[in-house]
Tab-separated table of C-alpha atoms in Angstrom:
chain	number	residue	atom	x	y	z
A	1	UNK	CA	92.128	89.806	59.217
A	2	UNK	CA	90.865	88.524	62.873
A	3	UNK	CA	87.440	88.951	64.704
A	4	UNK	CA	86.786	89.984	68.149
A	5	UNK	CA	84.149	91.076	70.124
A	6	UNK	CA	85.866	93.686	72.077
A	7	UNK	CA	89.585	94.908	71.368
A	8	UNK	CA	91.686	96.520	74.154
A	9	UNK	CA	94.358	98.918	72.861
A	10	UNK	CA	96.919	99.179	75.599
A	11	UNK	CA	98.066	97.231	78.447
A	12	UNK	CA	98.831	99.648	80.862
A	13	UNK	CA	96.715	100.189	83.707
A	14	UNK	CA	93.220	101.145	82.399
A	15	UNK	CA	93.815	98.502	79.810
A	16	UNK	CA	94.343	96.319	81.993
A	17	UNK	CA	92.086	97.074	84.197
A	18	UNK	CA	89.262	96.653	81.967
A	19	UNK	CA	90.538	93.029	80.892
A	20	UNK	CA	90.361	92.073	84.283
A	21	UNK	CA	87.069	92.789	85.159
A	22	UNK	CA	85.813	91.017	82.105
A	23	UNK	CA	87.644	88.166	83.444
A	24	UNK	CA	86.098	88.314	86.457
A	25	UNK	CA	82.853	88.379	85.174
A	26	UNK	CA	80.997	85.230	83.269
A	27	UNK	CA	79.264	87.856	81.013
A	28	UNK	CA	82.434	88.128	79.415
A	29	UNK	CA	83.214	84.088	79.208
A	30	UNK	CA	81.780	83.646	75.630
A	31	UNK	CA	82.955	87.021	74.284
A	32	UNK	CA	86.493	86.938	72.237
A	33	UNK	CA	88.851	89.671	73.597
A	34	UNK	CA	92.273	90.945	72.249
A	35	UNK	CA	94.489	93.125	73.957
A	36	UNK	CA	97.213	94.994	71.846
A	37	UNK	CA	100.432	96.423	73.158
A	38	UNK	CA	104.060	96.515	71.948
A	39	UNK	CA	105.471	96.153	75.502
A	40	UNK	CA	103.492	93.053	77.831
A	41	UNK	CA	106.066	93.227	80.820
A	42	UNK	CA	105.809	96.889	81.624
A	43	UNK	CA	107.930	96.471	85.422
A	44	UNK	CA	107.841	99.272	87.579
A	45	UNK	CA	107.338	101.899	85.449
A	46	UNK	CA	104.413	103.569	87.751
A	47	UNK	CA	103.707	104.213	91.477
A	48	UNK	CA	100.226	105.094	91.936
A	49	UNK	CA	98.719	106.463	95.335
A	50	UNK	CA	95.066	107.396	96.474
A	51	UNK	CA	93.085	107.935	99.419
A	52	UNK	CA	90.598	105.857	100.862
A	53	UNK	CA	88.508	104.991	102.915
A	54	UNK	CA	88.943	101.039	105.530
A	55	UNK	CA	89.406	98.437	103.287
A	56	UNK	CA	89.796	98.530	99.710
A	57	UNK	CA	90.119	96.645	96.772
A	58	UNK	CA	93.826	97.044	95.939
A	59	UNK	CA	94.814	96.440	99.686
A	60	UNK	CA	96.472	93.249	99.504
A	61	UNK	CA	99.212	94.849	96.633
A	62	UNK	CA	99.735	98.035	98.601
A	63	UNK	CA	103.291	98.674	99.241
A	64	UNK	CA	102.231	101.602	101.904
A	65	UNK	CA	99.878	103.081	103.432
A	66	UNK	CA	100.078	106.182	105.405
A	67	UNK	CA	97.511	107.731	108.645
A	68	UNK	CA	98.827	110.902	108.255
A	69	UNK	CA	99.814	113.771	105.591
A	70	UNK	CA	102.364	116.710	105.779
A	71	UNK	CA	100.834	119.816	103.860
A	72	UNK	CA	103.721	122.448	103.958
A	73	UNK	CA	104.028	126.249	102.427
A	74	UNK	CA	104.895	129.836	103.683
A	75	UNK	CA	101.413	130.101	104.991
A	76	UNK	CA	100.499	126.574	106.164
A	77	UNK	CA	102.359	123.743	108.158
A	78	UNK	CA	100.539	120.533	109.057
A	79	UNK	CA	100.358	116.974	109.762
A	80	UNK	CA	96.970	115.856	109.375
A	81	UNK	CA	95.548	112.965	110.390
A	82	UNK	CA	93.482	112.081	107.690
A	83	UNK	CA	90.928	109.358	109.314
A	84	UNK	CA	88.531	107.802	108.047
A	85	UNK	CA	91.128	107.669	104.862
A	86	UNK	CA	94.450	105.989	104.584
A	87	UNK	CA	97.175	107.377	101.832
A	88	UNK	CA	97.791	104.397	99.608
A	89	UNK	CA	100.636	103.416	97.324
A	90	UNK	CA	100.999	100.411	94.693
A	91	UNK	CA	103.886	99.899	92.773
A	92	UNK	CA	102.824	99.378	89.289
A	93	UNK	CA	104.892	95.608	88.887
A	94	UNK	CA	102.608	94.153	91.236
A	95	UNK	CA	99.803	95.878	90.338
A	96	UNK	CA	100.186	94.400	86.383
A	97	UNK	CA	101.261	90.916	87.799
A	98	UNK	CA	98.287	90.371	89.443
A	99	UNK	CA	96.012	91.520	87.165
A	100	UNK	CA	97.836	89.373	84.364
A	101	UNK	CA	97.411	85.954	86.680
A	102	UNK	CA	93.500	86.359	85.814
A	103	UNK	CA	93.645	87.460	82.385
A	104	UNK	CA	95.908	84.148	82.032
A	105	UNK	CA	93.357	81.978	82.957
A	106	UNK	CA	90.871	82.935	80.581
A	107	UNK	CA	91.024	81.218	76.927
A	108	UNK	CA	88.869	83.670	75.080
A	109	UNK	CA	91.641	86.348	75.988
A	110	UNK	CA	94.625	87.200	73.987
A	111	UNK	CA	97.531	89.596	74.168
A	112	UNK	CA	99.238	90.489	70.951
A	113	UNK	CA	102.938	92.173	71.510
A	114	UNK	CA	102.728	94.536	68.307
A	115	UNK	CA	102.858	98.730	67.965
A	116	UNK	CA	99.462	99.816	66.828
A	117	UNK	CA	99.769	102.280	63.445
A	118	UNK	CA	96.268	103.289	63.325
A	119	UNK	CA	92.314	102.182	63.805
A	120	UNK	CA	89.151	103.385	63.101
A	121	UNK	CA	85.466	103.174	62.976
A	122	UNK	CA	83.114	101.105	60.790
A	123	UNK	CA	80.257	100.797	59.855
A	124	UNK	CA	79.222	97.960	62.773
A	125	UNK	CA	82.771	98.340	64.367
A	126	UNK	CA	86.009	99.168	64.715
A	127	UNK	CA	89.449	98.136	62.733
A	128	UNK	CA	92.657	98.127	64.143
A	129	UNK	CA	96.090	98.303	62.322
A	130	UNK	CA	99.219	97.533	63.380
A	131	UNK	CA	102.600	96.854	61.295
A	132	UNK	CA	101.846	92.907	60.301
A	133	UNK	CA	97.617	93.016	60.578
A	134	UNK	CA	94.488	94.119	60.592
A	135	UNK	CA	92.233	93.847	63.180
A	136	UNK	CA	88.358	94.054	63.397
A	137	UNK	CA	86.218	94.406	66.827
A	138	UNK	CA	82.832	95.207	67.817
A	139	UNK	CA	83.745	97.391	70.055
A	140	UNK	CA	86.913	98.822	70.229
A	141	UNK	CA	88.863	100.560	74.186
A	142	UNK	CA	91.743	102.619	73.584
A	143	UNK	CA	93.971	103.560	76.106
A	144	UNK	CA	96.805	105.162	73.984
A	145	UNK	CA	97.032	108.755	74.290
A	146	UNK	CA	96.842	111.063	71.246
A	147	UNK	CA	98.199	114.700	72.617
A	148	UNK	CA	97.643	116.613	69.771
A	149	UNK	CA	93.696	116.193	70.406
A	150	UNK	CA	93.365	118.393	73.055
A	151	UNK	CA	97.052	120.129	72.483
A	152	UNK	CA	95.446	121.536	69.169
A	153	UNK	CA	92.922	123.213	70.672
A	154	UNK	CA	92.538	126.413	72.450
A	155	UNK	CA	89.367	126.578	74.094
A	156	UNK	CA	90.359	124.773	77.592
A	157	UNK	CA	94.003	125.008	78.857
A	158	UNK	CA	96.155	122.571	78.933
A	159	UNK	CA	98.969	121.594	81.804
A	160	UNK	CA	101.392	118.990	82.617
A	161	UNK	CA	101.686	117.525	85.865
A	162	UNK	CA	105.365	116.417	85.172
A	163	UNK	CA	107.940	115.374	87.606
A	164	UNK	CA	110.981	113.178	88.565
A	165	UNK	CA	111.459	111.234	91.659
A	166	UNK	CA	114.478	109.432	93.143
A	167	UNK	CA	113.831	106.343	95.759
A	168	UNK	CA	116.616	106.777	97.709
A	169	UNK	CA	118.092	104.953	100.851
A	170	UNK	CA	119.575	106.246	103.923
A	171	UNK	CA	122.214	104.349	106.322
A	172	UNK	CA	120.653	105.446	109.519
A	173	UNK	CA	117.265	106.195	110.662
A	174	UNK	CA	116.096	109.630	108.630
A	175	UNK	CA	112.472	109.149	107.775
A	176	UNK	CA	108.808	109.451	109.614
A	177	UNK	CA	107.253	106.538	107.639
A	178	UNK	CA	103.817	107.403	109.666
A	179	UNK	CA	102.820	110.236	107.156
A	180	UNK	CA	103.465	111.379	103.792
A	181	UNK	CA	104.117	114.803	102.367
A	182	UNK	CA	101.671	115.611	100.446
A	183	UNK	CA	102.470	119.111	99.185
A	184	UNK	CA	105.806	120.785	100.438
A	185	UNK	CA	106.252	124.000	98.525
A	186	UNK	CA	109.024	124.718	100.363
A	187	UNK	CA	111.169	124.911	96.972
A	188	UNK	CA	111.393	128.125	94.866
A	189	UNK	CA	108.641	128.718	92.825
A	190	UNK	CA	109.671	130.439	90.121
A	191	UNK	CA	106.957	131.912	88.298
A	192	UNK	CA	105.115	128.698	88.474
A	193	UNK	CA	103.323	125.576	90.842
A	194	UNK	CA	106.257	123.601	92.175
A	195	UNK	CA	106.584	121.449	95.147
A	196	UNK	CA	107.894	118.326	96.664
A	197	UNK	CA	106.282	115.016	97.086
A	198	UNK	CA	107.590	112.622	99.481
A	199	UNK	CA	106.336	108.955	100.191
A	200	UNK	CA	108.734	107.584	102.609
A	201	UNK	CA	108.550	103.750	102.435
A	202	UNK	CA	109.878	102.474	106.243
A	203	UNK	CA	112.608	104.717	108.349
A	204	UNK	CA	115.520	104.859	105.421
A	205	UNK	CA	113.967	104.316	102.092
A	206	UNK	CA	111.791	107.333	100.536
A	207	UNK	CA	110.611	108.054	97.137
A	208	UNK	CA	111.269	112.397	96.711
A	209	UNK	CA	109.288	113.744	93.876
A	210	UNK	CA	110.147	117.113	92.513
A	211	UNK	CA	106.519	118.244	91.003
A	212	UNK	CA	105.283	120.716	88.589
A	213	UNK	CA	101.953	122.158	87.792
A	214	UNK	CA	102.549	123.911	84.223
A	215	UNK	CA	102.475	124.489	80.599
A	216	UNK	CA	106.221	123.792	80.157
A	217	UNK	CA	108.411	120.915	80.926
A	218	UNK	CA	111.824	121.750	82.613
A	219	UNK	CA	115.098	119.734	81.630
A	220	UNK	CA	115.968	116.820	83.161
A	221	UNK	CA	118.592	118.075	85.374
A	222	UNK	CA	116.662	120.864	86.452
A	223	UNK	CA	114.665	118.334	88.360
A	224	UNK	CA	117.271	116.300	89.812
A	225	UNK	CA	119.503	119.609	90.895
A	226	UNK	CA	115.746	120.358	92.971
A	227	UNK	CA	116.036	116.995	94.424
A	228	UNK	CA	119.651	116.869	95.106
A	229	UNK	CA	118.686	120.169	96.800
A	230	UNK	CA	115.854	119.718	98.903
A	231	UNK	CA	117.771	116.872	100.124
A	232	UNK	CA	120.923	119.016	101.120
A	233	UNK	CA	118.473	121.559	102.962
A	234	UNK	CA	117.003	118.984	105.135
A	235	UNK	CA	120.705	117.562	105.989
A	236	UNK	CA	119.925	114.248	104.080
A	237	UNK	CA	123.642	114.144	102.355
A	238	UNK	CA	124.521	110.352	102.687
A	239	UNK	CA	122.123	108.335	100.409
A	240	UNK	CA	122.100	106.385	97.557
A	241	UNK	CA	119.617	106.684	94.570
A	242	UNK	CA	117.978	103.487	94.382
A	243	UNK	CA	115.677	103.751	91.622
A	244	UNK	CA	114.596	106.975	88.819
A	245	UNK	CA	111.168	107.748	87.422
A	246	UNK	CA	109.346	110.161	85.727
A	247	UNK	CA	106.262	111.289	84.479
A	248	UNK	CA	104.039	114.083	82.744
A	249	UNK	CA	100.276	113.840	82.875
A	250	UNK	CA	98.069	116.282	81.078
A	251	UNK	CA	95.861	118.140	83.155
A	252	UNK	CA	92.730	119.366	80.845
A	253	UNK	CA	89.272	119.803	80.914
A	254	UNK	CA	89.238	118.769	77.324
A	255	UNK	CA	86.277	117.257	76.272
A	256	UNK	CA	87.443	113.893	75.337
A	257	UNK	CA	83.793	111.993	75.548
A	258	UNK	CA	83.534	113.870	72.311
A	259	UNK	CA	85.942	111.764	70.600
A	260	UNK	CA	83.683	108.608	71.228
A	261	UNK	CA	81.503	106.855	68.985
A	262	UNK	CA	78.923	104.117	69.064
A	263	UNK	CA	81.878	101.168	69.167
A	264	UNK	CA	85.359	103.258	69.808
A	265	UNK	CA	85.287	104.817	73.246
A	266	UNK	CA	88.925	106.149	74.709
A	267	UNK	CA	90.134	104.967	78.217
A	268	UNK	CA	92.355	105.734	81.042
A	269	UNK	CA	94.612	109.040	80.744
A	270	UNK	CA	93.360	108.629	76.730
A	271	UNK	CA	89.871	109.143	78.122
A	272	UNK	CA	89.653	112.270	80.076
A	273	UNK	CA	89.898	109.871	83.112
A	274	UNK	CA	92.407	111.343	84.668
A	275	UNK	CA	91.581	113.893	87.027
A	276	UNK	CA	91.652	117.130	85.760
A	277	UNK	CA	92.818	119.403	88.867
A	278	UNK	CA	95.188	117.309	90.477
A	279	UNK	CA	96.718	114.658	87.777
A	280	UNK	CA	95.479	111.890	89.737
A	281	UNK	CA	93.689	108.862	87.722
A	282	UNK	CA	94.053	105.547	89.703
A	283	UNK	CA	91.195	105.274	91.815
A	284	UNK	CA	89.066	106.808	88.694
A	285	UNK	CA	90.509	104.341	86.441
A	286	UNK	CA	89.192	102.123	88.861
A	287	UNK	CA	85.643	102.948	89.493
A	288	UNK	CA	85.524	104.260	85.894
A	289	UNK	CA	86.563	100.782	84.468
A	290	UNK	CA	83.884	98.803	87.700
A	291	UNK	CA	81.061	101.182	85.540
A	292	UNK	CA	82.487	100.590	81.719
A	293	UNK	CA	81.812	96.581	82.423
A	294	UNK	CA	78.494	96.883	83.879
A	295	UNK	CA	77.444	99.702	80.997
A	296	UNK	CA	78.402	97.161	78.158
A	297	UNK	CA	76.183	94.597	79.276
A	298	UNK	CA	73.379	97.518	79.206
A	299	UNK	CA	73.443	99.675	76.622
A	300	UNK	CA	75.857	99.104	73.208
A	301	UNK	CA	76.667	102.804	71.917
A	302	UNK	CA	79.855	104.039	73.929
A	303	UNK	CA	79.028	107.726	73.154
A	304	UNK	CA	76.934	107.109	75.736
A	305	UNK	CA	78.669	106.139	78.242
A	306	UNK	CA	80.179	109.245	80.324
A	307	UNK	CA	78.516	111.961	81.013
A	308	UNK	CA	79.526	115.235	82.086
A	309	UNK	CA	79.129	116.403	85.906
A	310	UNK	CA	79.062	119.269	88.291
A	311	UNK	CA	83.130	118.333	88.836
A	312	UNK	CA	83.667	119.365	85.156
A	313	UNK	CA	82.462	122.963	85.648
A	314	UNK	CA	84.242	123.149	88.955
A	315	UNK	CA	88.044	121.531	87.334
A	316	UNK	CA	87.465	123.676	84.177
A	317	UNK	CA	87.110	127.038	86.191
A	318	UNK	CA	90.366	125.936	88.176
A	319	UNK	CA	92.529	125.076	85.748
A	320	UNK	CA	91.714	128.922	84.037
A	321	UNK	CA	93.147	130.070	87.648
A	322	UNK	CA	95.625	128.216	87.243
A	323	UNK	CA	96.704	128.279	83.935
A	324	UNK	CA	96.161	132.208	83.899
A	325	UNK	CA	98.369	132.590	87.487
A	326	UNK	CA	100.375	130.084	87.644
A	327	UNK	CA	102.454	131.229	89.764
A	328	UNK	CA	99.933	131.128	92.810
A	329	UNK	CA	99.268	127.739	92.719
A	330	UNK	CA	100.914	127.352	96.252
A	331	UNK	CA	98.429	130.364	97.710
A	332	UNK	CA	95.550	128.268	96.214
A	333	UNK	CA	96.182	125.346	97.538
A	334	UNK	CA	97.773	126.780	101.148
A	335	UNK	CA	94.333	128.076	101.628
A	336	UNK	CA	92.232	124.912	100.699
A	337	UNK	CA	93.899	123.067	103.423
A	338	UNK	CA	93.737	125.779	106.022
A	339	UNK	CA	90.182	126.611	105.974
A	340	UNK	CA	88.403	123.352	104.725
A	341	UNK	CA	88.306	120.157	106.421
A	342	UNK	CA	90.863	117.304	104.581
A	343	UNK	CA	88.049	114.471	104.479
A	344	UNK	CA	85.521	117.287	102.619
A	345	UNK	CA	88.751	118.147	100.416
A	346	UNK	CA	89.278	114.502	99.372
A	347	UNK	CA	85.499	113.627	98.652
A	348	UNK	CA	85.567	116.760	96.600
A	349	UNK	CA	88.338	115.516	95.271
A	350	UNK	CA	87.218	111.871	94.401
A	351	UNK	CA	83.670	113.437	93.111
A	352	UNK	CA	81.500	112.240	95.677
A	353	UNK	CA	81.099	115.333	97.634
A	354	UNK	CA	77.517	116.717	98.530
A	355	UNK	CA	76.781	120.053	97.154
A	356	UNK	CA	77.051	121.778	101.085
A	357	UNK	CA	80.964	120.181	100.769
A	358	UNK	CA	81.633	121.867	97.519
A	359	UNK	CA	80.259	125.227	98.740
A	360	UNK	CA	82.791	124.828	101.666
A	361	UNK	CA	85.659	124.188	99.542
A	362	UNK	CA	84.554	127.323	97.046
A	363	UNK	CA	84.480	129.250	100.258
A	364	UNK	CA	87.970	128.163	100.963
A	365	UNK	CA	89.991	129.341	98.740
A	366	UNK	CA	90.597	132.979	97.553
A	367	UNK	CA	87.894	134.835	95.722
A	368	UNK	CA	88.836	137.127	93.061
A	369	UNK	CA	90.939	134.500	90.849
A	370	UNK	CA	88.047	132.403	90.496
A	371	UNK	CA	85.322	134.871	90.000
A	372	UNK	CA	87.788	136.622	87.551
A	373	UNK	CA	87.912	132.915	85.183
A	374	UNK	CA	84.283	132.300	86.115
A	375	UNK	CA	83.068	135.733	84.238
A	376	UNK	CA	85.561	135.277	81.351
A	377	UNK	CA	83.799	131.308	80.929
A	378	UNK	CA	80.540	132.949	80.734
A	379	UNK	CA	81.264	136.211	78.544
């Protein structure tokens, strides 16, 4: 058995994350910290993108960053330019390398390569066992995800934002690397919220995303024949596939803060963090893991720690639309963007919007849908 102060389960981006920031700050100098994972070198296994606003912290590992946007459906057709914001994309390789160069440097932090069987709370603590040890910590982060939490449960709905993406490269010039698509739901929909995500990287290399809102994952080759066809329709035929990936990311209002205790709190996608409505959880992680550090030198009971908002009412009454009609996810979304304003969307988005911006975006999309879920929440 081995002492720590704080134990970090995971070393994927929250995980990380977190270590850094204690690096980075002499609070954390005389404090004994262990991070656990079975895989250190993790590669490229993510590509993370956000909006924001000048400068940020992440800019000098960006890979892209886009002025515009390309919001596409049956209804709606636009490239927006989205200033004061810039769509941003970091490829996860870089994102870990850098992060690791800090951790490196500080002695009182150590990485373990091991797969974690189990931990739990005690009395003062937490203990953490793996196949070979056990583990004991003050406080304990964990960033690996336990579905059948919130996949148990019935009370809030649970979806998958899951999807495959090809970076493929062109011989001639194909691509407007000024923008991004954001949403092209240009692709059959088929009972449920599908469209295509496209981040093209300079004038002949493009990452296409073929992306799902729902309960069910598709097979594999039902994602790649949506690519392959997309592709075709837009007379892209000669190409080669670069690079795969693929992803699902649960998308619940799940009340994971309820799963934390006085020295055990869950992180990252494990956490609730990501965001409920959309699937996105970088720039949370981010500010989520900038509040974590500067709460533990505060206050020592975790349960503490998060709190729920006004976004948590608004997400869970969403997701019942959605869940409940999946199938007009595109309608929902074609009419955000064609009545309300893209910056008010994204600080809605991002949980920083005033309450006159979130009474614009109610007002923007359809009525009945929402009303319909809000009545069933409350009766």
């Amino acid at each position: 058995m081995t002492q720590y102060d704080y134990i970090i389960l995971g070393a994927g981006a929250s995980g990380l994350l977190l270590a850094y920031r204690m690096s980075q700050d002499a609070y954390f100098n005389d404090k004994s910290i262990l991070i656990i994972d079975k895989i250190k070198d993790k590669g490229n296994d993510r590509t993370w993108c956000y909006w924001e606003e000048g400068t940020g912290e992440w800019d000098a590992l960006l890979t892209k960053t886009w002025p515009k946007i390309y919001f596409g459906s049956s209804t709606v057709s636009k490239t927006i330019d989205i200033s004061p914001f810039n769509y941003k994309m970091i490829r996860s390789e870089d994102f870990y390398q850098n992060l690791w160069k800090s951790i490196k440097k500080k002695t009182n932090i150590t990485f373990i390569e091991a797969t974690v069987k189990t931990f739990n709370g005690l009395e003062n603590g937490a203990e953490v066992i793996t196949e070979t040890a056990r583990y004991i910590a003050s406080k304990l982060f964990n960033s690996l995800p336990n579905p059948q939490v919130y996949s148990a449960q019935k009370r809030y709905p649970v979806l998958q934002q899951h999807f495959v993406g090809w970076f493929i490269k062109t011989k001639t010039d194909v691509f407007d690397d000024s923008k991004a698509t954001f949403m092209d739901f240009a692709v059959k929909q088929s009972g449920n919220t599908r469209f295509m995500y496209i981040l093209p990287i300079d004038k002949r290399t493009a990452l296409f995303e073929y992306t799902l809102f729902s309960k069910q994952l598709l097979r594999y080759a039902a994602y790649e024949t949506a690519i392959a066809k997309y592709l075709l329709e837009k007379g892209i035929t000669d190409y080669e596939i670069l690079e795969k990936e693929k992803g699902s990311i649960p998308m619940t209002s799940f009340k994971f803060y309820k799963l934390n205790t006085a020295h055990i709190i869950n992180i990252g996608t494990a956490g609730g963090w990501t965001k409920a409505s959309t699937g996105y959880t970088f720039r949370n992680t981010s500010k989520k893991t900038k509040a974590l550090v500067a709460f533990l030198k505060t206050n020592s009971d975790l349960s503490k720690f998060q709190k729920i908002s006004k976004f948590w009412y608004y997400d869970v009454i969403f997701l019942d639309v959605l869940a409940n009609n999946n199938k007009e996810g595109a309608v929902l979304f074609s009419s955000m963007f064609k009545k309300a304003k893209t910056k008010t969307i994204f600080k809605f988005l991002d949980e920083e919007s005033t309450l006159i911006q979130d009474f614009k975006i109610i007002l923007s999309v359809p009525p009945r849908r929402f009303i319909q879920a809000l009545l069933r929440r409350l009766f």
